[in-house]
CSV table of C-alpha atoms in Angstrom, one decimal:
chain,number,residue,atom,x,y,z
A,14,MET,CA,18.7,20.3,-22.3
A,15,SER,CA,19.3,17.1,-20.5
A,16,ASP,CA,19.9,13.7,-22.3
A,17,GLU,CA,20.4,11.7,-19.2
A,18,LYS,CA,19.7,8.0,-19.3
A,19,TYR,CA,19.9,5.7,-16.3
A,20,ILE,CA,22.3,2.8,-16.6
A,21,PHE,CA,21.1,-0.3,-14.7
A,22,SER,CA,24.6,-1.4,-13.8
A,23,ALA,CA,25.7,-5.0,-13.1
A,24,GLY,CA,26.6,-3.9,-9.6
A,25,ALA,CA,23.1,-2.6,-8.9
A,26,LYS,CA,21.6,-5.9,-10.3
A,27,LYS,CA,24.0,-7.9,-8.1
A,28,ASN,CA,23.0,-6.0,-5.0
A,29,ILE,CA,19.3,-6.5,-5.7
A,30,PHE,CA,19.9,-10.3,-6.3
A,31,ILE,CA,21.8,-10.4,-2.9
A,32,VAL,CA,18.8,-8.8,-1.2
A,33,LEU,CA,16.5,-11.2,-3.0
A,34,ALA,CA,18.6,-14.2,-1.9
A,35,VAL,CA,18.8,-13.0,1.7
A,36,GLY,CA,15.0,-12.6,1.7
A,37,ILE,CA,14.5,-16.1,0.4
A,38,VAL,CA,16.9,-17.5,3.1
A,39,LEU,CA,15.2,-15.6,5.9
A,40,ALA,CA,11.7,-16.6,4.7
A,41,VAL,CA,12.7,-20.3,4.6
A,42,LEU,CA,14.4,-19.9,8.0
A,43,GLY,CA,11.2,-18.3,9.3
A,44,VAL,CA,9.1,-21.3,8.0
A,45,ILE,CA,11.5,-23.7,9.7
A,46,MET,CA,11.3,-21.9,13.0
A,47,ILE,CA,7.5,-21.8,12.9
A,48,ASN,CA,7.4,-25.5,12.3
A,49,SER,CA,9.9,-26.2,15.0
A,50,GLY,CA,7.4,-24.8,17.5
A,51,GLY,CA,8.4,-21.1,17.3
A,52,HIS,CA,5.5,-19.6,15.3
A,53,HIS,CA,5.6,-16.8,17.8
A,54,ASP,CA,9.3,-16.3,16.9
A,55,ALA,CA,9.0,-12.6,17.5
A,56,HIS,CA,6.2,-12.5,20.0
A,57,GLY,CA,3.1,-14.3,21.0
A,58,ALA,CA,-0.2,-12.6,20.6
A,59,GLU,CA,-2.8,-12.4,23.4
A,60,HIS,CA,-6.2,-13.7,22.9
A,61,ALA,CA,-8.3,-10.9,21.5
A,62,VAL,CA,-11.6,-12.3,22.7
A,63,GLU,CA,-10.3,-12.5,26.3
A,64,ALA,CA,-9.2,-8.9,26.1
A,65,ALA,CA,-12.5,-7.8,24.6
A,66,ALA,CA,-14.2,-9.3,27.6
A,67,ALA,CA,-12.3,-6.9,29.9
A,68,HIS,CA,-13.2,-4.1,27.6
A,69,GLY,CA,-16.9,-4.2,28.3
A,70,GLU,CA,-20.0,-6.0,27.7
A,71,HIS,CA,-20.8,-4.5,24.2
A,72,ALA,CA,-17.3,-5.0,23.0
A,73,ALA,CA,-17.1,-8.5,24.3
A,74,HIS,CA,-20.3,-9.3,22.5
A,75,GLY,CA,-18.8,-7.9,19.3
A,76,ALA,CA,-15.6,-9.9,19.8
A,77,GLU,CA,-17.5,-13.1,20.4
A,78,HIS,CA,-19.6,-12.5,17.3
A,79,THR,CA,-16.5,-11.9,15.2
A,80,ALA,CA,-14.7,-14.9,16.8
A,81,GLU,CA,-17.6,-17.0,15.7
A,82,ALA,CA,-17.4,-15.5,12.2
A,83,ALA,CA,-13.7,-16.3,12.2
A,84,GLY,CA,-14.7,-19.8,13.0
A,85,GLU,CA,-13.0,-22.5,11.1
A,86,HIS,CA,-9.6,-21.1,10.3
A,87,HIS,CA,-9.3,-19.4,13.7
A,88,ALA,CA,-9.5,-22.8,15.4
A,89,ALA,CA,-7.4,-24.7,12.9
A,90,TYR,CA,-4.2,-22.6,12.7
A,91,HIS,CA,-1.5,-23.8,10.4
A,92,TRP,CA,1.8,-22.2,9.5
A,93,THR,CA,0.7,-21.8,5.9
A,94,HIS,CA,-2.0,-19.3,7.1
A,95,ARG,CA,0.8,-17.0,8.3
A,96,LEU,CA,2.7,-17.5,5.0
A,97,LYS,CA,-0.4,-16.7,3.0
A,98,ALA,CA,-1.3,-13.7,5.1
A,99,ASN,CA,2.2,-12.3,4.5
A,100,LEU,CA,2.0,-12.9,0.8
A,101,TRP,CA,-1.3,-10.9,0.8
A,102,ILE,CA,0.2,-8.1,2.8
A,103,ASN,CA,3.0,-7.7,0.4
A,104,ASN,CA,0.7,-8.0,-2.6
A,105,LEU,CA,-1.4,-5.1,-1.3
A,106,PHE,CA,1.6,-3.0,-0.4
A,107,PHE,CA,3.5,-3.3,-3.7
A,108,THR,CA,0.3,-3.1,-5.8
A,109,GLY,CA,-0.3,0.2,-4.1
A,110,LEU,CA,3.2,1.4,-4.9
A,111,ALA,CA,2.7,0.5,-8.5
A,112,ILE,CA,-0.7,2.1,-8.9
A,113,ILE,CA,0.3,5.3,-7.1
A,114,GLY,CA,3.0,5.7,-9.8
A,115,VAL,CA,0.2,6.2,-12.3
A,116,PHE,CA,-1.8,8.4,-9.9
A,117,PHE,CA,1.1,10.7,-9.3
A,118,ILE,CA,1.7,11.3,-13.0
A,119,CYS,CA,-2.0,12.0,-13.5
A,120,ILE,CA,-2.2,14.4,-10.7
A,121,GLN,CA,0.7,16.4,-12.2
A,122,TYR,CA,-1.0,16.6,-15.6
A,123,VAL,CA,-4.4,17.5,-14.3
A,124,ALA,CA,-2.9,20.1,-12.0
A,125,GLN,CA,-0.8,21.4,-14.9
A,126,ALA,CA,2.2,21.2,-12.6
A,127,GLY,CA,5.6,22.1,-14.0
A,128,TRP,CA,7.9,21.5,-11.0
A,129,SER,CA,7.6,17.7,-11.3
A,130,VAL,CA,8.8,17.3,-14.9
A,131,GLY,CA,12.2,16.1,-13.7
A,132,VAL,CA,10.9,13.3,-11.5
A,133,LYS,CA,8.0,11.9,-13.5
A,134,ARG,CA,9.9,9.0,-15.1
A,135,ILE,CA,10.3,7.5,-11.6
A,136,PRO,CA,6.5,7.0,-11.0
A,137,MET,CA,6.2,5.9,-14.6
A,138,ALA,CA,8.8,3.1,-13.9
A,139,MET,CA,7.0,2.2,-10.6
A,140,ALA,CA,3.8,1.5,-12.6
A,141,SER,CA,5.6,-1.1,-14.7
A,142,PHE,CA,5.1,-3.5,-11.8
A,143,LEU,CA,1.3,-3.4,-12.4
A,144,PRO,CA,1.1,-6.6,-14.6
A,145,ILE,CA,3.2,-8.6,-12.1
A,146,ALA,CA,1.1,-7.2,-9.2
A,147,ALA,CA,-2.1,-8.3,-11.0
A,148,VAL,CA,-0.8,-11.9,-11.5
A,149,LEU,CA,0.4,-12.1,-7.9
A,150,MET,CA,-2.9,-10.8,-6.5
A,151,ILE,CA,-5.1,-13.2,-8.5
A,152,VAL,CA,-2.9,-16.3,-8.0
A,153,VAL,CA,-2.4,-15.7,-4.2
A,154,TRP,CA,-6.2,-15.0,-3.8
A,155,LEU,CA,-7.1,-18.2,-5.7
A,156,PHE,CA,-4.8,-20.3,-3.5
A,157,SER,CA,-5.4,-18.5,-0.2
A,158,ASN,CA,-9.0,-17.2,-0.2
A,159,HIS,CA,-10.3,-19.7,2.4
A,160,GLU,CA,-7.5,-18.9,4.9
A,161,ILE,CA,-7.6,-15.1,4.4
A,162,PHE,CA,-11.3,-14.4,3.6
A,163,HIS,CA,-13.7,-16.1,5.9
A,164,TRP,CA,-16.7,-15.2,3.7
A,165,THR,CA,-15.5,-17.7,1.1
A,166,HIS,CA,-16.2,-20.7,3.3
A,167,ALA,CA,-18.9,-23.1,2.1
A,168,GLY,CA,-22.2,-23.1,4.1
A,169,LEU,CA,-22.0,-19.6,5.5
A,170,MET,CA,-24.6,-18.4,3.0
A,171,ASP,CA,-26.8,-21.6,3.1
A,172,PRO,CA,-29.8,-21.2,5.5
A,173,ASP,CA,-29.8,-25.0,5.9
A,174,SER,CA,-26.2,-25.2,7.0
A,175,PRO,CA,-25.2,-25.3,10.7
A,176,GLU,CA,-22.6,-22.6,9.8
A,177,PHE,CA,-25.2,-20.3,8.3
A,178,ASP,CA,-24.3,-16.6,8.9
A,179,PRO,CA,-27.2,-14.2,8.2
A,180,ILE,CA,-24.9,-11.1,8.2
A,181,ILE,CA,-22.6,-12.6,5.5
A,182,LYS,CA,-25.7,-14.0,3.7
A,183,GLY,CA,-26.9,-10.4,3.5
A,184,LYS,CA,-23.7,-9.5,1.6
A,185,GLU,CA,-23.9,-12.4,-0.9
A,186,GLY,CA,-24.8,-10.1,-3.8
A,187,TYR,CA,-21.5,-8.3,-3.4
A,188,LEU,CA,-19.2,-10.9,-1.8
A,189,ASN,CA,-19.4,-13.8,-4.3
A,190,PHE,CA,-16.6,-15.4,-6.3
A,191,GLY,CA,-17.7,-14.2,-9.8
A,192,PHE,CA,-18.4,-10.6,-8.9
A,193,TYR,CA,-15.4,-10.3,-6.7
A,194,MET,CA,-13.0,-11.8,-9.2
A,195,GLY,CA,-14.6,-9.8,-12.0
A,196,ARG,CA,-13.9,-6.6,-10.1
A,197,MET,CA,-10.3,-7.5,-9.4
A,198,VAL,CA,-9.6,-8.4,-13.1
A,199,ALA,CA,-11.4,-5.3,-14.4
A,200,PHE,CA,-9.6,-2.9,-12.0
A,201,PHE,CA,-6.2,-4.2,-13.0
A,202,ALA,CA,-7.1,-4.3,-16.7
A,203,ILE,CA,-8.4,-0.7,-16.8
A,204,TRP,CA,-5.6,0.6,-14.6
A,205,TYR,CA,-3.0,-1.0,-16.9
A,206,LEU,CA,-4.7,0.0,-20.2
A,207,LEU,CA,-4.9,3.6,-19.1
A,208,PHE,CA,-1.3,3.5,-17.9
A,209,ILE,CA,-0.1,2.1,-21.2
A,210,GLN,CA,-1.9,5.0,-23.0
A,211,ILE,CA,-0.4,7.5,-20.6
A,212,ARG,CA,3.1,6.1,-21.0
A,213,LYS,CA,2.8,5.9,-24.8
A,214,ASN,CA,1.8,9.6,-25.0
A,215,MET,CA,4.4,10.7,-22.4
A,216,LEU,CA,7.2,9.1,-24.5
A,217,ALA,CA,5.7,10.6,-27.8
A,218,GLU,CA,5.4,14.0,-26.1
A,219,ASP,CA,9.1,13.9,-25.4
A,220,LEU,CA,9.9,13.1,-29.1
A,221,GLU,CA,7.4,15.5,-30.7
A,222,GLY,CA,7.4,18.5,-28.4
A,223,GLY,CA,4.5,20.9,-28.6
A,224,THR,CA,1.3,20.7,-26.5
A,225,ASN,CA,-0.9,18.3,-28.5
A,226,ARG,CA,0.2,15.2,-26.5
A,227,TRP,CA,0.2,17.2,-23.3
A,228,LYS,CA,-3.5,18.1,-23.8
A,229,LYS,CA,-4.3,14.5,-24.6
A,230,LEU,CA,-2.5,13.5,-21.4
A,231,VAL,CA,-4.5,15.9,-19.3
A,232,GLY,CA,-7.7,14.2,-20.6
A,233,LEU,CA,-6.4,10.7,-20.1
A,234,SER,CA,-5.2,11.7,-16.6
A,235,ALA,CA,-8.6,13.1,-15.7
A,236,ALA,CA,-10.2,9.8,-16.8
A,237,PHE,CA,-7.8,7.8,-14.7
A,238,ILE,CA,-8.3,9.9,-11.6
A,239,VAL,CA,-12.1,9.6,-11.8
A,240,PHE,CA,-11.9,5.8,-12.3
A,241,PHE,CA,-9.2,5.4,-9.6
A,242,GLY,CA,-11.3,7.4,-7.1
A,243,TYR,CA,-14.0,4.8,-7.3
A,244,SER,CA,-12.0,1.6,-7.9
A,245,SER,CA,-9.3,2.2,-5.2
A,246,SER,CA,-12.1,2.5,-2.6
A,247,ILE,CA,-13.8,-0.6,-3.8
A,248,ALA,CA,-10.5,-2.5,-4.0
A,249,ALA,CA,-9.8,-1.5,-0.4
A,250,TRP,CA,-13.2,-2.9,0.7
A,251,ASP,CA,-12.6,-6.1,-1.3
A,252,TRP,CA,-9.0,-6.8,-0.6
A,253,VAL,CA,-8.7,-5.6,3.0
A,254,MET,CA,-12.0,-4.8,4.7
A,255,SER,CA,-13.7,-8.1,3.6
A,256,ILE,CA,-11.1,-10.0,5.6
A,257,ASP,CA,-13.3,-9.0,8.6
A,258,PRO,CA,-16.7,-9.6,6.8
A,259,HIS,CA,-18.8,-8.5,9.8
A,260,TRP,CA,-16.9,-5.3,10.2
A,261,PHE,CA,-17.4,-2.1,8.2
A,262,SER,CA,-16.1,1.4,8.0
A,263,THR,CA,-17.3,4.1,5.6
A,264,MET,CA,-13.8,5.7,5.7
A,265,PHE,CA,-11.8,2.6,4.9
A,266,GLY,CA,-11.3,3.3,1.2
A,267,TRP,CA,-9.8,6.6,2.0
A,268,TYR,CA,-7.7,5.1,4.7
A,269,VAL,CA,-6.1,2.6,2.4
A,270,PHE,CA,-5.6,5.2,-0.3
A,271,ALA,CA,-3.9,7.5,2.2
A,272,SER,CA,-1.5,4.8,3.2
A,273,TRP,CA,-0.7,3.9,-0.5
A,274,TRP,CA,-0.3,7.6,-1.5
A,275,VAL,CA,2.1,8.6,1.2
A,276,THR,CA,4.1,5.4,0.6
A,277,GLY,CA,4.4,6.2,-3.1
A,278,LEU,CA,5.4,9.8,-2.4
A,279,ALA,CA,8.1,8.7,0.0
A,280,PHE,CA,9.4,6.1,-2.5
A,281,ILE,CA,9.5,8.6,-5.4
A,282,THR,CA,11.5,11.0,-3.1
A,283,PHE,CA,13.9,8.3,-1.9
A,284,VAL,CA,14.6,7.1,-5.5
A,285,ALA,CA,15.1,10.7,-6.7
A,286,ILE,CA,17.7,11.3,-4.0
A,287,GLN,CA,19.5,8.1,-4.7
A,288,LEU,CA,19.6,9.0,-8.4
A,289,LYS,CA,21.0,12.4,-7.6
A,290,ASP,CA,23.6,10.8,-5.4
A,291,LYS,CA,24.8,8.8,-8.4
A,292,GLY,CA,25.0,11.9,-10.6
A,293,TYR,CA,21.6,11.7,-12.4
A,294,LEU,CA,18.7,14.1,-12.4
A,295,SER,CA,20.7,17.3,-12.7
A,296,VAL,CA,17.4,19.1,-13.3
A,297,VAL,CA,16.3,18.3,-9.8
A,298,ASN,CA,17.6,20.6,-7.0
A,299,SER,CA,16.7,21.4,-3.4
A,300,ASN,CA,13.5,23.3,-4.6
A,301,HIS,CA,12.1,20.2,-6.2
A,302,LEU,CA,13.1,18.1,-3.1
A,303,HIS,CA,11.4,20.7,-1.0
A,304,ASP,CA,8.1,20.1,-2.9
A,305,LEU,CA,8.5,16.3,-2.6
A,306,GLY,CA,9.2,16.7,1.2
A,307,LYS,CA,6.1,18.9,1.6
A,308,PHE,CA,4.1,16.1,-0.1
A,309,VAL,CA,5.4,13.5,2.3
A,310,TRP,CA,5.0,15.7,5.3
A,311,GLY,CA,1.5,16.9,4.3
A,312,PHE,CA,0.1,13.5,3.4
A,313,SER,CA,1.5,11.9,6.6
A,314,ILE,CA,-0.7,14.4,8.4
A,315,PHE,CA,-3.6,13.5,6.0
A,316,TRP,CA,-3.1,9.8,6.7
A,317,THR,CA,-3.3,10.6,10.5
A,318,TYR,CA,-6.4,12.7,9.9
A,319,ILE,CA,-8.2,9.8,8.2
A,320,TRP,CA,-6.9,7.4,10.8
A,321,PHE,CA,-8.1,9.5,13.7
A,322,SER,CA,-11.5,10.3,12.0
A,323,GLN,CA,-12.2,6.6,11.5
A,324,PHE,CA,-11.1,5.8,15.1
A,325,LEU,CA,-13.2,8.7,16.6
A,326,LEU,CA,-16.4,7.8,14.7
A,327,ILE,CA,-16.2,4.2,15.7
A,328,TYR,CA,-15.3,5.1,19.3
A,329,TYR,CA,-18.2,7.6,19.5
A,330,ALA,CA,-20.8,5.3,17.9
A,331,ASN,CA,-19.7,2.4,20.1
A,332,ILE,CA,-21.4,-0.2,17.9
A,333,PRO,CA,-19.9,-3.7,18.7
A,334,GLU,CA,-19.7,-4.7,15.0
A,335,GLU,CA,-17.4,-1.7,14.5
A,336,THR,CA,-15.5,-1.4,17.7
A,337,ILE,CA,-14.3,-5.0,17.4
A,338,TYR,CA,-11.7,-3.9,14.8
A,339,PHE,CA,-9.9,-1.7,17.3
A,340,VAL,CA,-10.6,-4.0,20.3
A,341,GLU,CA,-8.7,-6.8,18.5
A,342,ARG,CA,-5.7,-4.4,17.9
A,343,LEU,CA,-5.7,-2.4,21.1
A,344,LYS,CA,-6.5,-5.0,23.7
A,345,SER,CA,-4.0,-7.5,22.5
A,346,ASP,CA,-0.6,-7.4,24.3
A,347,TYR,CA,1.0,-8.2,20.9
A,348,TYR,CA,-0.9,-6.1,18.4
A,349,SER,CA,-1.3,-3.1,20.7
A,350,LYS,CA,2.5,-2.4,20.6
A,351,ILE,CA,2.4,-2.4,16.8
A,352,PHE,CA,-0.7,-0.3,16.9
A,353,PHE,CA,1.1,2.5,18.7
A,354,ILE,CA,4.4,2.0,16.8
A,355,ASN,CA,2.3,2.5,13.6
A,356,LEU,CA,1.2,5.9,14.8
A,357,ILE,CA,4.7,7.0,15.9
A,358,ILE,CA,6.4,5.9,12.7
A,359,ASN,CA,3.7,7.2,10.3
A,360,PHE,CA,2.8,10.4,12.1
A,361,VAL,CA,5.0,11.6,14.9
A,362,LEU,CA,8.4,11.0,13.2
A,363,PRO,CA,7.7,12.4,9.8
A,364,PHE,CA,5.7,15.3,11.4
A,365,LEU,CA,8.6,16.3,13.6
A,366,LEU,CA,11.5,15.5,11.3
A,367,LEU,CA,10.1,17.3,8.3
A,368,MET,CA,8.5,20.2,10.1
A,369,THR,CA,11.1,22.8,9.2
A,370,ARG,CA,11.7,24.3,5.7
A,371,ASP,CA,15.4,23.3,5.8
A,372,SER,CA,14.6,19.6,6.6
A,373,LYS,CA,12.5,19.2,3.5
A,374,ARG,CA,15.3,20.6,1.3
A,375,HIS,CA,18.0,18.5,2.9
A,376,ALA,CA,18.7,15.2,1.1
A,377,ARG,CA,20.3,13.6,4.1
A,378,ILE,CA,17.2,14.1,6.2
A,379,LEU,CA,14.8,13.0,3.4
A,380,LYS,CA,17.1,9.9,2.9
A,381,VAL,CA,16.4,8.9,6.6
A,382,VAL,CA,12.7,9.9,6.8
A,383,THR,CA,11.4,8.3,3.6
A,384,PRO,CA,12.5,4.7,4.3
A,385,ILE,CA,11.0,5.1,7.8
A,386,VAL,CA,7.7,6.2,6.2
A,387,ILE,CA,7.8,3.3,3.6
A,388,PHE,CA,8.4,0.7,6.3
A,389,GLY,CA,5.8,2.4,8.6
A,390,HIS,CA,3.1,2.0,6.0
A,391,TRP,CA,4.1,-1.6,5.3
A,392,LEU,CA,3.5,-2.1,9.1
A,393,ASP,CA,0.1,-0.3,8.6
A,394,PHE,CA,-0.9,-3.0,6.1
A,395,TYR,CA,0.4,-5.7,8.4
A,396,LEU,CA,-1.9,-4.3,11.1
A,397,MET,CA,-4.8,-4.2,8.7
A,398,VAL,CA,-4.5,-7.8,7.6
A,399,THR,CA,-2.9,-10.0,10.3
A,400,PRO,CA,-5.3,-9.7,13.3
A,401,GLY,CA,-8.2,-10.5,11.0
A,402,VAL,CA,-6.5,-13.6,9.4
A,403,LEU,CA,-4.4,-15.0,12.2
A,404,LYS,CA,-6.1,-13.8,15.4
A,405,GLU,CA,-3.9,-14.7,18.4
A,406,ASN,CA,-1.4,-16.5,16.2
A,407,GLY,CA,0.2,-13.4,14.7
A,408,GLY,CA,3.9,-12.8,14.8
A,409,PHE,CA,6.7,-10.8,13.3
A,410,GLY,CA,10.0,-12.6,12.5
A,411,PHE,CA,12.2,-14.0,9.8
A,412,LEU,CA,9.2,-14.9,7.6
A,413,GLU,CA,7.8,-11.4,7.5
A,414,ILE,CA,11.2,-9.8,7.0
A,415,GLY,CA,12.2,-12.3,4.3
A,416,LEU,CA,9.1,-11.9,2.2
A,417,MET,CA,9.3,-8.2,2.5
A,418,LEU,CA,12.8,-8.3,1.1
A,419,VAL,CA,11.8,-10.7,-1.7
A,420,TYR,CA,8.9,-8.5,-2.8
A,421,GLY,CA,11.0,-5.3,-2.3
A,422,ALA,CA,13.9,-6.6,-4.4
A,423,THR,CA,11.5,-7.8,-7.2
A,424,PHE,CA,9.7,-4.4,-7.3
A,425,VAL,CA,13.0,-2.4,-7.3
A,426,TYR,CA,14.4,-4.6,-10.1
A,427,VAL,CA,11.3,-4.2,-12.3
A,428,MET,CA,11.3,-0.4,-11.6
A,429,LEU,CA,15.0,0.1,-12.4
A,430,HIS,CA,14.8,-2.1,-15.5
A,431,SER,CA,11.9,0.1,-16.7
A,432,LEU,CA,13.7,3.3,-15.7
A,433,ALA,CA,16.7,2.4,-17.8
A,434,LYS,CA,14.7,1.9,-21.0
A,435,HIS,CA,13.9,5.6,-21.6
A,436,PRO,CA,15.6,9.0,-21.1
A,437,LEU,CA,15.5,9.9,-17.4
A,438,VAL,CA,14.0,13.4,-18.0
A,439,ALA,CA,11.5,14.4,-20.7
A,440,LYS,CA,13.6,17.2,-22.2
A,441,ASN,CA,10.8,18.3,-24.7
A,442,HIS,CA,8.1,18.4,-22.1
A,443,PRO,CA,6.2,21.8,-22.6
A,444,MET,CA,6.9,22.7,-19.0
A,445,TYR,CA,10.6,21.7,-18.9
A,446,ASN,CA,11.8,25.3,-18.7
A,447,GLU,CA,9.4,25.9,-15.8
A,448,ALA,CA,10.9,22.9,-14.0
A,449,LEU,CA,14.4,24.3,-14.6
A,450,HIS,CA,13.5,27.7,-13.1
A,451,HIS,CA,11.4,26.3,-10.3
A,452,HIS,CA,12.2,28.2,-7.1
A,453,ILE,CA,10.4,28.2,-3.7
């Protein structure tokens, strides 16, 4: 029986604070460079509307329509728009990592899986970031909604206003401050309350042994999965798709979930390998890593399947209100590069590098592939948000890297702090012996 407990050492804390400090310096440097005339410090973006004109009459019509919708903030670009867009990207990305921690645990209980007993404390620690994610999401939204969400502009839903937009008016019942904010608060509150109950029972299960707590956890996990299935899709519409309020995709909820899910799997795998390198998680061996590697490989393909299905449906239907999303990203000299890099990093590399059985069992390969997948899906969220918010003013430089490091360091600190509070492996879990003898 294992009594391992992770020690959050002073050295590890020091390294995290160094990363945090570097991130802050880079972000400040990025702001200075933007204000000194270099807001395209990485690359300038081409005008999406001009590109759309070359794409064809329908697409051009759609682009103009959306450009009109973008209206006010599109014409009056300010460096704070880029700052707020990046804050929102990181909020979305790290909220996803936290909530996927709960989802991973629930999937294991509902599937009655024994192999994952040795790694379940990692996703439990990831979910500890949920309250911080909730505060960040609400605060950033309240201070940035006009710059990020065009539908919040006054006059768009007033028929007497010169800015009246009949399409956005038609969505008023769904896109209004009270209902929108109510959904956001309710989602975080229910996610966190269920997580607290799940964590409490997981810790009690370890102390008491037996199957009573385990059975209760199966029920709680099923309730969470059902609620998460609906709420994650609605959150994707609210937090990402409504950035482009004229655009819609019936697959977008699944698309955001797929990106969150494979990121969470890659992060759990990476942390498990790092812990093993430091002498922890003796219960985890190459068979368990193989299962985690299969998850990362399989769900990288699942993400690509959702990506391609969404793209194919929109391409085939050729409706301007739908095609504009891809026109903005494919016909821009700036965004098109990221568009294809996104596919290479998130599909081609993990598919090829993790294709063989040995590669999924080899810690060194997983240690290389999983950070690539994590960064690749951060880039995926960058591509979901930036073109809609900044249009031709998008860029990638010190500000983006700096904020990514700040959020990443904060998330890792919270996760490791939580991981050190409880035993690293639940030694009295009813399926502990199954995990010990897991062999594939």
